[in-house]
Amino acid sequence: MTLLVAITGWDVDPWVERFRRLLPDRKVVTLGEPFDRRAVDYAVSWKHPVGALDGLPNLEAVFSLGAGVDHIFADPRLPDVPIARVVDSDLTDRMSEYVVMHCLMLLRQQRRYARQQTAAVWQDDKNQSAAADVRVGIMGMGVLGQDAAAKLKMMGFDVAGWSRTRRSVPGVPCFAGSDELAAFLARTDILVVLLPLTAETRGFIAKPIFDGLAKGGVLGGPSLINAGRGGLQVEDDIVAALDSGVLAHAVLDVFNVEPLPPASPLWTHPGITITPHNAAMSDPDAVGRLVVRQIRRLEAGEPLDYVVERSRGY
Ligand code: NAP
Ligand code: GLV
């Protein structure tokens, strides 16, 4: 019984240590060492190299170490086994913290006060808006979008959601599909993107979306928060929208190329806030426990939770 830890881009050691501790009766191997490919029953993946999961004849399931699975579907040699993703309150809470924090920073103009502090300027904003006057629109009303919506509501924001199929969240108007996109955008001052990256959503966060956002809102212009995936956004369109005043600010956690190259103009644009794809990091303890629960379920003859659909890509 062997678990293969197939990770690139993250430090593999904390994961191997957790899985060895949580599964003392199993062998835990990594891509960097020789191992018996026939013995591997399960694999955990974060951006595994193409073909790394091919040629494992007894593989039963692949577990994404993140909520997203685009990094797994990027492998054209993926074996035909169930793929499960992370759905866990630890990760969900982290994402909602990020979204609520950045909505509050925009509402309370915290960047302006930080700039003022560096110049020792004491200047109040006489027109501080109320959260209730700020319309937040969440694109992607899945596990993360729904939790963020509920917590933003708790802070008093005027929240709506948009997704592929209609969701039902108490007190949150839910829009669905391309027919209702324009109406959703037209009532959005802060656009929060929590979509998965799929064939349908790649490049979706672009000029037509920015042009459709609310005009005349209390924040002086609409803002974007993208904590979904970099491949969703057209970065040149974000810069153009900021430069022309269509967007007031963009908070970006994810990028087309990660790590964001030092030469990228996004780093120094005054209208952009950058975080290094850590809006909701996967905690090895919490996610390790989830994977072990999933393995126990399978071995007890129960169905896996949080299995993704290959045909739709999430
Ligand atoms: P989820 O539960 O699968 O929800 C995805 C939502 O997006 C659903 O509401 C879905 O619609 C909607 N959607 C998918 N394709 C769409 C389309 N073509 N048009 C409109 N709506 C569409 O996923 P989640 O757990 O909330 O996670 C969302 C994403 O967050 C992940 O895929 C990942 O990329 C990203 N993420 C980022 C970080 C970070 O640190 N930056 C951390 C974790 C996750 P339906 O409701 O109709 O299915
Ligand atoms: C992180 O990006 C995740 O998908 O969990």
XYZ file of C-alpha atoms and ligand atoms in Angstrom:
367
model
C 0.000 0.000 0.000
C 1.765 3.109 -1.229
C 0.838 6.792 -1.443
C 2.689 8.795 -4.101
C 3.268 12.465 -3.281
C 3.545 14.188 -6.677
C 4.241 17.872 -6.048
C 6.065 20.627 -7.898
C 6.283 24.289 -6.901
C 5.698 23.606 -3.196
C 8.071 22.240 -0.577
C 7.383 18.491 -0.592
C 8.862 17.770 2.864
C 5.968 18.992 5.089
C 3.541 16.904 3.023
C 5.635 13.747 3.182
C 6.114 14.231 6.919
C 2.328 14.655 7.504
C 1.365 11.659 5.368
C 3.983 9.430 7.012
C 2.629 10.478 10.427
C -1.045 10.109 9.444
C -0.572 6.814 7.560
C 2.046 4.925 9.610
C 1.075 1.585 8.039
C 1.649 2.851 4.448
C 4.644 3.579 2.338
C 4.817 7.236 1.296
C 7.026 7.930 -1.730
C 7.919 10.966 -3.826
C 8.760 11.489 -7.483
C 12.379 12.147 -6.535
C 13.113 8.563 -5.469
C 12.867 5.067 -6.996
C 9.635 3.259 -6.058
C 7.575 0.256 -7.121
C 4.978 1.681 -9.550
C 2.739 -1.391 -9.128
C 2.422 -0.748 -5.382
C 0.961 2.767 -5.692
C -2.763 2.880 -4.766
C -3.213 6.617 -4.272
C -1.533 9.790 -5.434
C -1.733 13.334 -4.120
C -0.954 16.063 -6.624
C -0.078 19.702 -6.799
C 1.046 20.510 -10.358
C 2.478 17.023 -10.887
C 4.701 16.758 -13.990
C 2.999 15.515 -17.176
C 2.911 11.713 -17.215
C 3.943 11.314 -13.551
C 0.691 9.471 -12.775
C 0.792 7.333 -15.924
C 1.945 3.710 -15.617
C 0.595 3.146 -12.092
C -1.523 0.024 -12.824
C -3.134 -0.177 -9.373
C -3.874 3.509 -8.865
C -7.346 3.980 -7.352
C -7.684 7.736 -6.929
C -5.869 11.055 -7.269
C -6.319 13.738 -4.618
C -5.688 17.365 -5.532
C -3.894 19.148 -2.710
C -5.823 22.288 -3.623
C -9.451 23.210 -4.246
C -8.679 23.722 -7.926
C -7.989 20.838 -10.299
C -6.878 22.687 -13.445
C -3.296 21.732 -12.561
C -4.316 18.055 -12.746
C -6.354 18.329 -15.936
C -3.369 20.037 -17.565
C -1.829 16.541 -17.842
C -2.875 14.888 -21.141
C -1.645 11.530 -19.792
C -3.909 11.534 -16.755
C -5.075 8.029 -15.790
C -8.798 7.256 -15.798
C -9.381 7.179 -12.026
C -11.546 9.402 -9.784
C -10.063 12.788 -8.953
C -11.092 14.450 -5.703
C -10.355 18.020 -4.639
C -10.012 19.907 -1.374
C -13.191 21.048 0.313
C -12.226 21.909 3.856
C -13.250 24.621 6.322
C -9.602 25.566 6.976
C -9.059 26.495 3.312
C -12.526 28.037 2.949
C -12.016 30.263 6.011
C -8.677 31.465 4.641
C -10.232 32.460 1.320
C -13.079 34.312 3.004
C -10.560 36.178 5.197
C -8.770 37.299 2.023
C -11.928 38.400 0.241
C -13.418 40.205 3.251
C -10.082 41.893 4.046
C -9.668 43.261 0.519
C -13.289 44.404 0.263
C -12.834 46.233 3.583
C -9.538 47.749 2.411
C -11.303 49.113 -0.659
C -14.299 50.344 1.355
C -12.160 52.022 4.030
C -9.599 53.361 1.522
C -6.757 51.799 3.477
C -4.245 52.213 0.620
C -4.802 55.964 0.664
C -4.155 56.131 4.436
C -1.011 54.012 4.040
C 0.249 56.502 1.420
C -0.673 59.414 3.687
C 1.207 57.857 6.593
C 4.436 57.683 4.595
C 4.107 61.459 4.052
C 2.894 62.213 7.627
C -0.388 63.558 6.245
C -3.403 63.737 8.604
C -6.411 63.959 6.306
C -9.804 62.488 6.975
C -12.252 61.285 4.321
C -15.420 63.247 4.967
C -17.448 60.967 2.675
C -16.734 57.529 4.122
C -19.281 55.192 2.534
C -21.222 52.511 4.381
C -20.682 48.848 3.473
C -24.380 48.657 2.598
C -23.766 51.136 -0.229
C -21.083 48.932 -1.823
C -22.292 46.225 -4.206
C -20.004 43.202 -4.204
C -20.487 40.677 -7.008
C -19.015 37.219 -6.594
C -18.303 35.268 -9.772
C -18.273 31.587 -8.878
C -20.806 30.690 -6.187
C -19.327 27.330 -5.232
C -17.901 26.350 -1.868
C -15.624 29.395 -1.629
C -17.943 31.921 -3.249
C -20.876 31.029 -1.001
C -18.828 31.269 2.188
C -17.330 34.613 1.141
C -20.824 35.871 0.277
C -22.177 34.970 3.712
C -19.246 36.632 5.508
C -19.408 39.777 3.353
C -23.135 39.979 4.139
C -22.266 39.765 7.819
C -20.004 42.805 7.344
C -22.931 44.663 5.795
C -21.977 44.638 2.085
C -24.682 44.439 -0.586
C -23.710 41.047 -2.068
C -24.818 39.176 -5.193
C -23.475 36.059 -6.891
C -23.162 34.663 -10.410
C -22.534 31.078 -11.454
C -23.143 28.610 -14.258
C -26.267 27.159 -12.644
C -28.392 29.111 -10.184
C -27.446 28.822 -6.530
C -29.603 29.681 -3.553
C -27.974 31.627 -0.716
C -30.161 33.348 1.897
C -30.192 37.113 1.393
C -27.921 36.998 -1.675
C -29.454 37.590 -5.123
C -28.063 34.817 -7.322
C -27.615 35.352 -11.065
C -26.844 32.501 -13.458
C -25.517 31.918 -16.943
C -24.675 34.227 -19.822
C -28.253 35.603 -20.025
C -27.953 37.157 -16.575
C -24.300 38.218 -16.721
C -24.953 41.808 -17.847
C -27.443 42.434 -15.027
C -25.006 40.971 -12.492
C -22.107 43.125 -13.709
C -24.227 46.280 -13.842
C -24.855 46.039 -10.086
C -21.227 45.279 -9.145
C -18.801 47.791 -7.582
C -16.325 45.140 -6.392
C -16.012 42.058 -8.605
C -14.677 39.046 -6.694
C -13.572 36.203 -8.987
C -13.698 32.712 -7.486
C -14.196 30.721 -10.687
C -12.292 27.562 -11.566
C -10.034 27.618 -14.637
C -11.693 25.532 -17.363
C -11.905 25.578 -21.147
C -14.966 27.846 -20.738
C -13.535 30.321 -18.249
C -9.997 30.794 -19.621
C -9.483 34.475 -20.522
C -13.011 35.383 -19.375
C -11.965 38.188 -17.012
C -11.234 40.711 -19.724
C -12.360 44.010 -21.278
C -16.057 43.120 -21.881
C -16.428 42.179 -18.218
C -14.762 45.386 -16.976
C -16.834 47.524 -19.358
C -20.018 45.979 -17.948
C -19.310 46.814 -14.293
C -21.333 49.427 -12.383
C -20.712 53.073 -13.047
C -21.328 55.820 -10.516
C -20.802 53.629 -7.429
C -19.803 55.167 -4.109
C -16.183 53.973 -4.387
C -15.553 56.173 -7.434
C -15.126 53.246 -9.841
C -15.321 49.472 -9.852
C -12.553 47.208 -8.548
C -11.507 43.642 -9.264
C -10.358 40.967 -6.830
C -9.159 37.788 -8.573
C -8.336 34.918 -6.235
C -9.456 32.198 -8.679
C -6.759 31.472 -11.247
C -4.424 33.610 -13.328
C -5.536 31.930 -16.564
C -8.989 33.470 -16.074
C -7.661 36.986 -16.585
C -6.284 38.940 -19.544
C -3.579 40.947 -17.816
C -3.147 43.530 -20.602
C -6.896 44.266 -20.385
C -6.624 44.799 -16.615
C -3.827 47.322 -17.093
C -5.715 49.080 -19.910
C -8.894 49.257 -17.797
C -6.948 50.740 -14.866
C -5.153 53.240 -17.096
C -8.391 54.408 -18.711
C -10.267 54.660 -15.400
C -12.704 51.842 -16.226
C -11.294 50.024 -13.176
C -10.269 51.883 -10.014
C -8.163 49.087 -8.512
C -7.239 45.422 -9.015
C -6.253 42.976 -6.280
C -4.573 39.982 -7.898
C -3.528 36.816 -6.093
C -3.095 34.712 -9.230
C -1.313 35.252 -12.540
C -0.878 33.711 -15.970
C 2.771 33.038 -15.112
C 3.634 32.164 -11.504
C 5.803 33.230 -9.805
C 5.049 36.605 -11.408
C 8.279 37.476 -13.287
C 10.254 40.400 -11.779
C 9.993 42.260 -15.107
C 6.171 42.184 -15.127
C 4.683 45.721 -15.265
C 1.969 44.524 -12.879
C 4.419 44.760 -9.948
C 4.766 48.527 -10.163
C 1.335 49.583 -11.394
C -0.125 51.960 -8.782
C -3.609 50.513 -9.270
C -2.640 46.904 -8.583
C -2.225 45.033 -5.304
C -0.313 41.754 -5.632
C -0.253 38.728 -3.362
C 1.733 35.563 -4.191
C -1.072 33.038 -4.800
C -1.693 32.571 -1.115
C -5.264 33.801 -0.709
C -6.088 30.351 0.671
C -3.073 28.145 1.134
C -3.429 24.413 1.654
C -2.406 23.606 5.201
C -0.633 20.205 5.291
C -2.323 19.265 8.593
C -5.869 20.097 7.491
C -5.517 18.819 3.926
C -3.522 15.764 5.042
C -6.371 14.829 7.408
C -8.897 15.281 4.577
C -6.957 12.965 2.248
C -6.663 10.329 4.958
C -10.429 10.545 5.643
C -10.995 10.046 1.919
C -8.727 6.972 1.797
C -10.528 5.493 4.816
C -13.890 6.087 3.092
C -12.752 4.297 -0.062
C -11.387 1.393 1.908
C -14.633 1.102 3.887
C -16.480 0.751 0.576
C -17.982 4.259 0.780
C -17.990 6.728 -2.117
C -15.300 9.399 -2.279
C -16.360 12.948 -1.418
C -15.659 15.976 -3.640
C -15.004 14.066 -6.845
C -14.707 16.474 -9.797
C -16.337 16.062 -13.196
C -13.842 15.625 -16.007
C -16.293 16.715 -18.680
C -16.782 20.193 -17.162
C -13.236 20.553 -15.784
C -14.076 21.339 -12.138
P -16.474 25.119 -6.744
O -17.157 24.790 -5.466
O -16.332 24.078 -7.773
O -17.257 26.380 -7.367
C -17.002 26.867 -8.644
C -18.075 27.887 -8.998
O -17.749 28.442 -10.278
C -19.465 27.268 -9.105
O -20.419 28.173 -8.605
C -19.622 27.089 -10.610
O -20.951 27.114 -11.080
C -18.902 28.310 -11.109
N -18.533 28.149 -12.510
C -17.740 27.212 -13.077
N -17.673 27.379 -14.407
C -18.444 28.456 -14.682
C -18.799 29.114 -15.876
N -18.354 28.722 -17.076
N -19.632 30.189 -15.790
C -20.114 30.585 -14.603
N -19.822 30.001 -13.425
C -18.998 28.946 -13.471
O -15.008 25.696 -6.477
P -14.454 26.417 -5.151
O -14.075 25.415 -4.130
O -15.397 27.480 -4.763
O -13.100 27.043 -5.738
C -13.119 27.951 -6.809
C -11.721 28.176 -7.351
O -10.961 28.959 -6.446
C -10.856 26.920 -7.535
O -11.186 26.244 -8.725
C -9.458 27.506 -7.576
O -9.102 27.826 -8.910
C -9.576 28.802 -6.777
N -8.777 28.774 -5.535
C -7.778 29.694 -5.394
C -7.045 29.708 -4.230
C -5.991 30.742 -4.001
O -5.222 30.631 -3.035
N -5.906 31.767 -4.819
C -7.311 28.779 -3.214
C -8.336 27.870 -3.403
C -9.069 27.867 -4.575
P -22.033 26.018 -10.574
O -22.387 26.477 -9.183
O -23.152 26.152 -11.517
O -21.319 24.684 -10.590
C -5.167 26.905 -4.597
O -4.906 27.632 -5.497
C -6.169 25.896 -4.629
O -6.652 25.549 -5.709
O -6.518 25.397 -3.546
